[in-house]
Short mmCIF file of C-alpha atoms in Angstrom, two decimals:
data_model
loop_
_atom_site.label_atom_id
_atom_site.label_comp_id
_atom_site.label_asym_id
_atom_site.label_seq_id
_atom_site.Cartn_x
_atom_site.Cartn_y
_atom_site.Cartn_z
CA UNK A 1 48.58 13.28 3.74
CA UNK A 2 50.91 15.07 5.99
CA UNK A 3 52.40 12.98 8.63
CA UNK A 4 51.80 13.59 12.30
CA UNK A 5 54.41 14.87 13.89
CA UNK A 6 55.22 13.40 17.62
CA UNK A 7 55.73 15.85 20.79
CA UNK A 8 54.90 13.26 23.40
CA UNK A 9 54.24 9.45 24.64
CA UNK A 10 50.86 8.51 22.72
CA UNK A 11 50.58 12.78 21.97
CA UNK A 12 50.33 13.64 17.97
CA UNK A 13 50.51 17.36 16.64
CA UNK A 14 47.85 17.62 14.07
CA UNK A 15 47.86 20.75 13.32
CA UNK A 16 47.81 24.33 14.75
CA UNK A 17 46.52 23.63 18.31
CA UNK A 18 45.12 20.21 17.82
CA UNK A 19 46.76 17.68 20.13
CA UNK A 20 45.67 14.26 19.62
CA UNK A 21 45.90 11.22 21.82
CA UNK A 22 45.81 7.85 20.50
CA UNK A 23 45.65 4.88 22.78
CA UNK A 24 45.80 0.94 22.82
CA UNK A 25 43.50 -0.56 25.39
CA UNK A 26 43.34 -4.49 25.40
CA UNK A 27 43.47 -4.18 21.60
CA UNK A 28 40.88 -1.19 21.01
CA UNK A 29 41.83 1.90 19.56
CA UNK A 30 41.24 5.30 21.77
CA UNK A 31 41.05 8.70 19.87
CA UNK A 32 40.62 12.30 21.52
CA UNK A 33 41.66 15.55 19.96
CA UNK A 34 42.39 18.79 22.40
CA UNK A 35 43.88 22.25 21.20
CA UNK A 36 46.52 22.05 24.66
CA UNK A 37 49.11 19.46 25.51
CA UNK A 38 48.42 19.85 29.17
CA UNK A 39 44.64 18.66 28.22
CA UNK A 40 45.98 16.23 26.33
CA UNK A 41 48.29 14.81 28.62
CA UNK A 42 45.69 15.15 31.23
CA UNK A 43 43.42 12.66 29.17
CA UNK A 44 46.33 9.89 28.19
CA UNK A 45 47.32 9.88 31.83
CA UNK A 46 43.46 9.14 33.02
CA UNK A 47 43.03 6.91 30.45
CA UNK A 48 45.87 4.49 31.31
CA UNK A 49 45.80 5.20 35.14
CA UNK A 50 41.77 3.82 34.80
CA UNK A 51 42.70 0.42 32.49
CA UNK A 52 45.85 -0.17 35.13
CA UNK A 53 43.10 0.47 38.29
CA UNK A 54 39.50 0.01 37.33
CA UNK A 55 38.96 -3.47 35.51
CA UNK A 56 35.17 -2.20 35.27
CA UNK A 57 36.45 0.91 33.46
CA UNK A 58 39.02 -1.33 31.05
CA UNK A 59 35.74 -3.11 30.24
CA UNK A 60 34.26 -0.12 29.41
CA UNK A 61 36.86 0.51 26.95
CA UNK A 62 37.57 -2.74 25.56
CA UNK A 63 33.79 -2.40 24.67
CA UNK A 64 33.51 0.50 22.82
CA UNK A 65 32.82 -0.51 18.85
CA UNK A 66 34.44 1.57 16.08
CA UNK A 67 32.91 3.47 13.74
CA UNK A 68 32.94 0.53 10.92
CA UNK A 69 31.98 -1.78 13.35
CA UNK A 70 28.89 -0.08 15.20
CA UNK A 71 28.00 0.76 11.17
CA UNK A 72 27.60 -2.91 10.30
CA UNK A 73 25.75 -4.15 13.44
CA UNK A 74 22.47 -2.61 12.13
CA UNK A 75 19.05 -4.19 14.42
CA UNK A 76 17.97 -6.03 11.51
CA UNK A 77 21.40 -7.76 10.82
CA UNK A 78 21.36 -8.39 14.17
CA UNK A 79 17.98 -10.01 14.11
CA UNK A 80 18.35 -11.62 10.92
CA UNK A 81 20.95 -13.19 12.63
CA UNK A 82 19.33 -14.43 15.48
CA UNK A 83 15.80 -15.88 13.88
CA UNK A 84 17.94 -18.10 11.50
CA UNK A 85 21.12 -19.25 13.53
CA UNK A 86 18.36 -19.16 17.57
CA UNK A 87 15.22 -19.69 16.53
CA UNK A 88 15.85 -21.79 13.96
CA UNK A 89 17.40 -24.47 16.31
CA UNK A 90 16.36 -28.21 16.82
CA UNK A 91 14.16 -28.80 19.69
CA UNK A 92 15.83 -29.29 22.76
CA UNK A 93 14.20 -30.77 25.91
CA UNK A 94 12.82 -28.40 28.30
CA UNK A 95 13.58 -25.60 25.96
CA UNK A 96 12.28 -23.20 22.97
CA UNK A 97 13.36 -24.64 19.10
CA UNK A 98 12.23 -24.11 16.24
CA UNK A 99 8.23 -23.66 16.94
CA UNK A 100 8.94 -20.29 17.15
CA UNK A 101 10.78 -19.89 13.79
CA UNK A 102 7.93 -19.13 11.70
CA UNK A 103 6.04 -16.44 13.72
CA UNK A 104 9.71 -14.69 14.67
CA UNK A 105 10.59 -14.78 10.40
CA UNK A 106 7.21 -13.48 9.91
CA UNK A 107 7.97 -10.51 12.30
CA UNK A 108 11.38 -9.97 11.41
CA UNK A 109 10.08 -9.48 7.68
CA UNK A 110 7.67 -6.76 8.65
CA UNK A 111 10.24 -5.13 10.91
CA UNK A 112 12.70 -5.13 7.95
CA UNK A 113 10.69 -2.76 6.28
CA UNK A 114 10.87 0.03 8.79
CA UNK A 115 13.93 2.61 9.54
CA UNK A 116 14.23 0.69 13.00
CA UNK A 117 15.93 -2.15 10.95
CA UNK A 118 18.82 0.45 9.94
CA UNK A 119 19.56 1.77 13.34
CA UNK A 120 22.91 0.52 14.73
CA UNK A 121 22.06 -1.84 17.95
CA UNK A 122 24.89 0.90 19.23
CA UNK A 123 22.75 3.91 19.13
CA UNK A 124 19.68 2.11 19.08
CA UNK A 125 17.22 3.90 22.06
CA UNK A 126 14.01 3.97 23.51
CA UNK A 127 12.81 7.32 20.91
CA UNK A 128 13.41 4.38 18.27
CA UNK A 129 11.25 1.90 20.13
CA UNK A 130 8.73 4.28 20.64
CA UNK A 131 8.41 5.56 16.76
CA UNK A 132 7.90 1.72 15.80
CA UNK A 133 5.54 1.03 18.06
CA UNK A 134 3.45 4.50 16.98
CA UNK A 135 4.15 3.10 13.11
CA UNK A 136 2.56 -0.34 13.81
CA UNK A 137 -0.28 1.18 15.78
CA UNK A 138 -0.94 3.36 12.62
CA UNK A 139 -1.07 0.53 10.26
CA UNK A 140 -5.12 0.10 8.69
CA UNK A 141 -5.86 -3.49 11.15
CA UNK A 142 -4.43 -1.83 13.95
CA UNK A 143 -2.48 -4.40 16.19
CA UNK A 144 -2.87 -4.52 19.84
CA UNK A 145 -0.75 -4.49 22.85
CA UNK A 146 -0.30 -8.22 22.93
CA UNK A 147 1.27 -7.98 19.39
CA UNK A 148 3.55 -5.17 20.12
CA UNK A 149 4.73 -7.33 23.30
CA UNK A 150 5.92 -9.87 21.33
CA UNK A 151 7.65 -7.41 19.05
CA UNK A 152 9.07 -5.97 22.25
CA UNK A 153 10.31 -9.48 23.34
CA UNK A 154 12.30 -10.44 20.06
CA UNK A 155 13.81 -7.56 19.80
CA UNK A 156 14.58 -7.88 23.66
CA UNK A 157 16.17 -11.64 23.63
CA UNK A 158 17.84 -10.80 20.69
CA UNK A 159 19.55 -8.10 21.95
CA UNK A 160 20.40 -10.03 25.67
CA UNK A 161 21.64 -12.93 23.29
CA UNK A 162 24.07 -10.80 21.46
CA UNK A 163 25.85 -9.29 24.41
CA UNK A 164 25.77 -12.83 26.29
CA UNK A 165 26.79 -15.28 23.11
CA UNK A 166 28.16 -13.09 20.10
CA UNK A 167 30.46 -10.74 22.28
CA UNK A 168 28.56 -7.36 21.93
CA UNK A 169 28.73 -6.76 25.51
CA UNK A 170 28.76 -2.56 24.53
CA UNK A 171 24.86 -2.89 23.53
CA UNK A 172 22.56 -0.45 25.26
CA UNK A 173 19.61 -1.38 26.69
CA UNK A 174 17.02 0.77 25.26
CA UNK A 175 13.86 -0.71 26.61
CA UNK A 176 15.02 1.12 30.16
CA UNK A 177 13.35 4.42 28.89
CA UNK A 178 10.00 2.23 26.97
CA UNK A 179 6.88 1.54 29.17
CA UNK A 180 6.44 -2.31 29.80
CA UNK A 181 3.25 -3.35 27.77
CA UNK A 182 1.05 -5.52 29.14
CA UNK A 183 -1.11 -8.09 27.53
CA UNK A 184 -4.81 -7.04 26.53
CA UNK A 185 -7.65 -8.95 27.75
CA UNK A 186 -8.30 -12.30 26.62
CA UNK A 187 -10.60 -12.88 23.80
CA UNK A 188 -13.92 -14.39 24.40
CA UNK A 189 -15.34 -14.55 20.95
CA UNK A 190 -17.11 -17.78 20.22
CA UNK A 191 -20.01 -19.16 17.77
CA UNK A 192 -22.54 -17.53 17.68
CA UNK A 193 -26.69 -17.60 16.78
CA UNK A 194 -26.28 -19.40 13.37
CA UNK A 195 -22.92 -18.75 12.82
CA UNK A 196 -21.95 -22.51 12.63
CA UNK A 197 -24.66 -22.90 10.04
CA UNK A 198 -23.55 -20.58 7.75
CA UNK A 199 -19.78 -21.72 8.32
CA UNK A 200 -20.59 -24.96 7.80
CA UNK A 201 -22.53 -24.39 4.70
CA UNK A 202 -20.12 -22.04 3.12
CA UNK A 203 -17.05 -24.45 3.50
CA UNK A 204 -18.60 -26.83 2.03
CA UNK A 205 -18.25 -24.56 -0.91
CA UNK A 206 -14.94 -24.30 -0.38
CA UNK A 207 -12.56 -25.54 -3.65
CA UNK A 208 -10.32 -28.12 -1.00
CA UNK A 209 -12.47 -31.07 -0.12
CA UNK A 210 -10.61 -31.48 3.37
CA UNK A 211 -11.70 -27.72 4.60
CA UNK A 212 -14.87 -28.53 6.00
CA UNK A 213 -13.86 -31.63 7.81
CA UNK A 214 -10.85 -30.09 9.25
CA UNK A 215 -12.71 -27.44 10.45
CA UNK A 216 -14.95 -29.72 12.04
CA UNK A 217 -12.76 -31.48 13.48
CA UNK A 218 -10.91 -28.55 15.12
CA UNK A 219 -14.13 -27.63 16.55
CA UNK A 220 -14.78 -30.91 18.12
CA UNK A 221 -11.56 -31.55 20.13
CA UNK A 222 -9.96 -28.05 20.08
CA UNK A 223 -7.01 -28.63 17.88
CA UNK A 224 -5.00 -25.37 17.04
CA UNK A 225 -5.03 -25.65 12.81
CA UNK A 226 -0.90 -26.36 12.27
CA UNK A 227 -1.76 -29.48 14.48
CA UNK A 228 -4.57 -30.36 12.48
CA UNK A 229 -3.15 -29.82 9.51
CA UNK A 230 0.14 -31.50 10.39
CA UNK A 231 -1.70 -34.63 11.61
CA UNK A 232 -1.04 -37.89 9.53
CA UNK A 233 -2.87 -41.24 9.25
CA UNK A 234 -0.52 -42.94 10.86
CA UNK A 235 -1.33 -40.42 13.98
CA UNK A 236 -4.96 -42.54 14.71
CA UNK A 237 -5.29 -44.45 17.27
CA UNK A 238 -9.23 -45.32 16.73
CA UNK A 239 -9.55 -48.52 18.98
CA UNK A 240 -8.38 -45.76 21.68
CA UNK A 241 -9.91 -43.30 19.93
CA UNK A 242 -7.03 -40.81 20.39
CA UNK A 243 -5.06 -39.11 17.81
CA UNK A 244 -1.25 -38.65 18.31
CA UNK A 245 0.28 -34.90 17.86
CA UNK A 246 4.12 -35.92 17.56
CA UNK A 247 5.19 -32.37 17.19
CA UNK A 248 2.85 -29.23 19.07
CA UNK A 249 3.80 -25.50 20.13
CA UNK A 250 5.28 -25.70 22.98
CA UNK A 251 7.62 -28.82 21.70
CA UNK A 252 5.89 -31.54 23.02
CA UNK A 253 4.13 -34.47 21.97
CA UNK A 254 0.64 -35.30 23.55
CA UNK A 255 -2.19 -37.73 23.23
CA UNK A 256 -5.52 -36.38 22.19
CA UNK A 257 -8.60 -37.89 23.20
CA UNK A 258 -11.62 -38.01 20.50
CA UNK A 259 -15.16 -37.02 21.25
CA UNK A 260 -17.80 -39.65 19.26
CA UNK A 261 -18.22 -36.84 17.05
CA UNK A 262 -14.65 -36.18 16.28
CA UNK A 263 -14.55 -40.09 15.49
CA UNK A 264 -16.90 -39.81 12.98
CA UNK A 265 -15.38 -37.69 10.84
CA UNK A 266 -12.41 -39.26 11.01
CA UNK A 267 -14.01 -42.50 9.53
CA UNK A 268 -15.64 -40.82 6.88
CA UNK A 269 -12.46 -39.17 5.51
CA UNK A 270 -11.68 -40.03 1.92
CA UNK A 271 -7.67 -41.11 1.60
CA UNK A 272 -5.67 -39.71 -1.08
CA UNK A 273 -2.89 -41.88 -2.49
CA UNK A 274 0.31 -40.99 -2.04
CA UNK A 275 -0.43 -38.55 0.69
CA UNK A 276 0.05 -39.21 4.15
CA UNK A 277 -1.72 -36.38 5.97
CA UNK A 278 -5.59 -36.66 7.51
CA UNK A 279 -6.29 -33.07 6.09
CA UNK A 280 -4.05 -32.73 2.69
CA UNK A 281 -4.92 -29.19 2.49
CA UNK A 282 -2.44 -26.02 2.86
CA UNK A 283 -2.65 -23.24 5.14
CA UNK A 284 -3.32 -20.93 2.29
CA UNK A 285 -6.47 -22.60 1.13
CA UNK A 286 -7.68 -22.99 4.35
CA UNK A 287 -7.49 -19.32 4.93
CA UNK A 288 -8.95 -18.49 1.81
CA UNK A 289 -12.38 -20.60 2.18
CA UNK A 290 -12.15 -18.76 6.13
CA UNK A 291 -11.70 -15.34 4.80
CA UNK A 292 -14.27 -15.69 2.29
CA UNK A 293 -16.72 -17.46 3.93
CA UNK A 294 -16.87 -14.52 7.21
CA UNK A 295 -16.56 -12.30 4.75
CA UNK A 296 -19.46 -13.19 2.40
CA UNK A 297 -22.01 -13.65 5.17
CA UNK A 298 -20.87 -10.59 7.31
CA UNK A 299 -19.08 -12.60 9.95
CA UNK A 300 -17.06 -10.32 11.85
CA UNK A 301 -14.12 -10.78 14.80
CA UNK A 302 -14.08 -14.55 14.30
CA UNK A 303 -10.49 -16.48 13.95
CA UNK A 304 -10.04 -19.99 12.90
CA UNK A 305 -8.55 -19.71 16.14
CA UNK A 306 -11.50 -19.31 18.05
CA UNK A 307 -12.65 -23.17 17.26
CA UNK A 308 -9.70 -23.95 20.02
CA UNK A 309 -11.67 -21.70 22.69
CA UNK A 310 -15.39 -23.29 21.09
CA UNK A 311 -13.82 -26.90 21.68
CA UNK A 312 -13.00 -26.15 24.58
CA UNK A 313 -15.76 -24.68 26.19
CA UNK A 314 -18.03 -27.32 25.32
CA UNK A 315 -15.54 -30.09 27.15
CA UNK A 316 -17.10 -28.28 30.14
CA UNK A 317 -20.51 -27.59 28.98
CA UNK A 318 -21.22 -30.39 26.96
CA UNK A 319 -19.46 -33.68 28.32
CA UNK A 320 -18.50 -32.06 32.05
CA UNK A 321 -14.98 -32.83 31.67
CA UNK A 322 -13.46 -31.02 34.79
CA UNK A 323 -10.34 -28.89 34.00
CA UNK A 324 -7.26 -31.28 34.30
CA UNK A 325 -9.64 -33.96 32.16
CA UNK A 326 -9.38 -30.92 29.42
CA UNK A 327 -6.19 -29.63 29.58
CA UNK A 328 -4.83 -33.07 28.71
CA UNK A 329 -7.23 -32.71 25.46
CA UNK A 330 -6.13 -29.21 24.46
CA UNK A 331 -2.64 -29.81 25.49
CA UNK A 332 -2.37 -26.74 27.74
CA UNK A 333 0.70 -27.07 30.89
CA UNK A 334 -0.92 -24.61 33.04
CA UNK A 335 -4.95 -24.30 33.96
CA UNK A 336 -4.89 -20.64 34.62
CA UNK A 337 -4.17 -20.42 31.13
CA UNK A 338 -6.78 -22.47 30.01
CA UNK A 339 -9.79 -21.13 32.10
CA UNK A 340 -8.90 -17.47 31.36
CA UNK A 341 -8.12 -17.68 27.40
CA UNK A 342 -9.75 -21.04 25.88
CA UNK A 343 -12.57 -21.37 28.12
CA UNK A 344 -15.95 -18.67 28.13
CA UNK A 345 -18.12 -20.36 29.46
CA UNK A 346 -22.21 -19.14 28.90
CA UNK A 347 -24.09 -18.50 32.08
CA UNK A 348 -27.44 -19.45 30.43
CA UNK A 349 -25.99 -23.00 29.41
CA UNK A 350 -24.59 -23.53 32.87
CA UNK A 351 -27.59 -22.16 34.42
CA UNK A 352 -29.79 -25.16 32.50
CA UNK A 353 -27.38 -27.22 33.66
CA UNK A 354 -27.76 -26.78 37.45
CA UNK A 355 -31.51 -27.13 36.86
CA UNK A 356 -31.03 -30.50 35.18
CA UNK A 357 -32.78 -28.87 32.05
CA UNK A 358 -32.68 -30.32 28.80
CA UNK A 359 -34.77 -27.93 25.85
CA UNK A 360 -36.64 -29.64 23.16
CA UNK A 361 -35.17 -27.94 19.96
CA UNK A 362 -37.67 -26.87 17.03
CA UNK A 363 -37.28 -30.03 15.27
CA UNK A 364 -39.90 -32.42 14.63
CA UNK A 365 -37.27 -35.14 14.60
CA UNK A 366 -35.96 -33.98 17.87
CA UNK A 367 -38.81 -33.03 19.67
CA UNK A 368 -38.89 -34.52 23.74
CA UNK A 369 -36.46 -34.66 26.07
CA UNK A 370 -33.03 -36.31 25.12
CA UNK A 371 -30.10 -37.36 27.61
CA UNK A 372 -26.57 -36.41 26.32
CA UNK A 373 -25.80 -39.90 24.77
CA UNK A 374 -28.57 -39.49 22.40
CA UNK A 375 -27.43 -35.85 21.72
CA UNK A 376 -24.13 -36.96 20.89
CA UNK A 377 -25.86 -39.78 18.32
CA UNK A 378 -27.59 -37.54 16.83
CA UNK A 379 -24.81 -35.02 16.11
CA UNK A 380 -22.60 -38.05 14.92
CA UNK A 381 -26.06 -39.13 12.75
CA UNK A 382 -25.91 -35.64 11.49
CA UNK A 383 -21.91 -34.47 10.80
CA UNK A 384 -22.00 -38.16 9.07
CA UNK A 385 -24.90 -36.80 6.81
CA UNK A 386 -23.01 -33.30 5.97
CA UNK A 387 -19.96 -35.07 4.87
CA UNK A 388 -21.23 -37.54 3.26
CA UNK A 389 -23.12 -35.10 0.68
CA UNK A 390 -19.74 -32.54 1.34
CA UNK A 391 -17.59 -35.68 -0.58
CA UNK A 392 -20.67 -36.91 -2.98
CA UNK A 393 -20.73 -32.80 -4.01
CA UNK A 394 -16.77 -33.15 -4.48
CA UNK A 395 -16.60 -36.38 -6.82
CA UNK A 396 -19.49 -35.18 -8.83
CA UNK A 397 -17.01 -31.92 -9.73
CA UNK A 398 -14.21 -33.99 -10.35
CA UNK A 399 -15.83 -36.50 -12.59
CA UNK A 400 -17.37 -33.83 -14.62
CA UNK A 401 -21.15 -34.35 -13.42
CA UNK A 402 -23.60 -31.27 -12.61
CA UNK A 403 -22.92 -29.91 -9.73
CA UNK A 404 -25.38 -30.68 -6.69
CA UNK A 405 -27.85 -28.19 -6.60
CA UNK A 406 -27.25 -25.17 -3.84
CA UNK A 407 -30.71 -26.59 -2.18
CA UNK A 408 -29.51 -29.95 -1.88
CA UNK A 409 -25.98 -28.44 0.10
CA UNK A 410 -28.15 -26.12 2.15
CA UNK A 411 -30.51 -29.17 3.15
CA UNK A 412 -27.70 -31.01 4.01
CA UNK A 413 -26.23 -28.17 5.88
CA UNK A 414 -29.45 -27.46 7.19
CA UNK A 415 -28.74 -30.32 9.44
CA UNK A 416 -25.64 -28.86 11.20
CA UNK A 417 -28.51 -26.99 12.96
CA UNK A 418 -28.38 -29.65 15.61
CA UNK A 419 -24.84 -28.83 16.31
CA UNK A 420 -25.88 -25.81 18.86
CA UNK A 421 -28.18 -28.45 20.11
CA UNK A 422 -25.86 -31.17 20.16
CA UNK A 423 -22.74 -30.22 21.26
CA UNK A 424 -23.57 -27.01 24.18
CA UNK A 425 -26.07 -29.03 26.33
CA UNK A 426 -28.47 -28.50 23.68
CA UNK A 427 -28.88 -24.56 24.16
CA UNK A 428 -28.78 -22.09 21.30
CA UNK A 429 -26.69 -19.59 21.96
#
């Protein structure tokens, strides 16, 4: 390669009519070809005169990457990066940690497999933004607004992290050009007509002995499932009759208190040696038996999920709780956020309620008018009855016996009937 030769201070001749200036700026290269030397003399003399006079300009400068660099600083490096070394972070007190690993690796992974993730964070713009956003809306399941938001926000902090703590200060913003999404409505889905029948019956089924009573149990005090799941022995307070959730989303423990119900099936739970948790059952199996069982009986638009917003509607409908008294059960900081996404409350069960109205369900056995403490009994009387055949059903399979016949499971599931009874002021939905 031919050297270049030299006609002036920072002022190369590359060829015929090519002058090119090459700068130093607080340790950053600057490169600018012109075809005259009065151009080019014109640009080394701005250049310097701006880094002497304008610090905001000699920011400017200092800040723009090279090539190599801008190459290697691709959005999914960048947010690899930031989900394992940020999220990823112990706990600290008032602050995010590492609750929010999980759900950011999850979305990181699914980001990784779109062109997005191979955009320098250099170039990156709001066009970009906007072709992911069209890709995820085209996916078969769809995903809402709400999802995309929290797309929008990891990509977001990740970006205002970088420029604040890893000394990419040259990032562009490009969310300036991308329409703020808002959150979509709140969901309101709950049980029901016989939906906690079938459930109930069809978990029962399910190959993990702990399904059904976990899923009870969620339904009775509201739990979200990583806390039930996570729960251990050692967490049960029953001369309280509170459990204790050391470790929750938002980072905080809490006290829950336990309905008679809930109580029950804690006390009827078979140990397993060796193995510490309440519920020794993985998330996997427990959204296996879910899957199938909505699936098989044509159940459609209802989470796990949803047992948080069941529970916690029937605080209010059920026991009266006012909503400070259930906020300290579900564990929710703010009321607004309780009342408008974990509480739908029926206007025909609160309408019975201002008339002092208690039905008499179809049941011989429950026929007359009941007060709520014998409600309650009964749905303890019951869930004890389920669980007791759901484990009987269980060791029969393990010790190599016939299996209980379906009509003995659906008689004892028959008995979760009560449960609309029981547990919303004893009004079908």
């Amino acid at each position: 390669m031919t050297k270049q030769r030299q006609v002036d201070k920072n002022i190369y001749l590359r060829g015929e009519n090519q002058y090119q200036v090459k700068l130093m700026v607080a340790g950053r290269r600057i490169s600018e070809t012109f075809e005259t030397l009065s151009e080019a003399r014109v640009y080394r003399d701005k250049i310097r005169s701006d880094a002497a006079l304008d610090p905001a300009k000699k920011l400017a400068l200092t800040q723009r990457p090279k090539k190599r660099e801008a190459a290697q600083h691709t959005l999914g490096k960048l947010l690899s990066r930031y989900v394992e070394e940020v999220s990823k972070a112990p706990v600290k007190a008032g602050g995010r940690g590492n609750r929010s690993w999980e759900t950011n690796k999850h979305r990181l992974n699914k980001l990784l497999r779109y062109p997005i993730a191979d955009c320098s964070v250099y170039s990156l713009s709001g066009d970009d933004i906007k072709v992911f956003y069209a890709a995820l809306r085209a996916e078969p399941r769809g995903i809402t607004d709400s999802t995309l938001k929290r797309y929008q926000s990891l990509i977001h902090t990740a970006l205002d992290h970088a420029r604040r703590e890893w000394g990419l200060a040259g990032i562009p913003d490009p969310f300036l050009t991308v329409k703020k999404l808002r959150n979509g409505k709140p969901r309101k889905r709950r049980l029901e007509n016989d939906e906690e029948i079938i459930l109930a019956r069809e978990l029962a089924l399910a190959p993990n002995l702990y399904v059904l009573p976990a899923w009870l149990f969620s339904l009775e005090v509201g739990l979200r499932q990583g806390e039930a799941l996570n729960l251990r022995h050692s967490n049960v307070n029953l001369s309280d009759n509170t459990v204790f959730l050391p470790d929750t989303k938002n980072g905080e423990s809490r006290h829950v208190a336990l309905t008679p119900p809930a109580r029950t099936i804690l006390e009827s739970l078979p140990k397993v040696h060796g193995d510490e948790r309440l519920f020794p059952v993985s998330p996997n199996q427990v959204r296996g038996a879910w899957e199938f069982a909505c699936t098989n009986n044509n159940i459609v638009n209802l989470r796990w999920h949803d047992m948080r917003r069941e529970g916690a509607s029937r605080l209010f409908e059920v026991y009266g709780l006012i909503a400070e008294e259930a906020a300290l059960v579900t564990g929710h900081k703010t009321i607004k956020v309780l009342q408008d996404h974990y509480v739908a409350l029926k206007a025909k069960r609160v309408a019975q309620k201002l008339h002092s109205f208690v039905p008499r369900p179809e049941d011989e056995e429950l026929k007359g008018d009941l007060t709520l403490e014998q409600l309650v009994e009964l749905r303890c009387r019951y869930i004890k009855a389920i669980l007791s055949d759901h484990y009987e059903h269980h060791a029969a399979r393990r010790g190599g016996k016939k299996r209980l016949s379906r009509e003995k499971r659906a008689d004892a599931a028959r008995a979760v009937a009560v449960l609309s009874v029981t547990n919303a002021s004893a009004v079908p939905s």
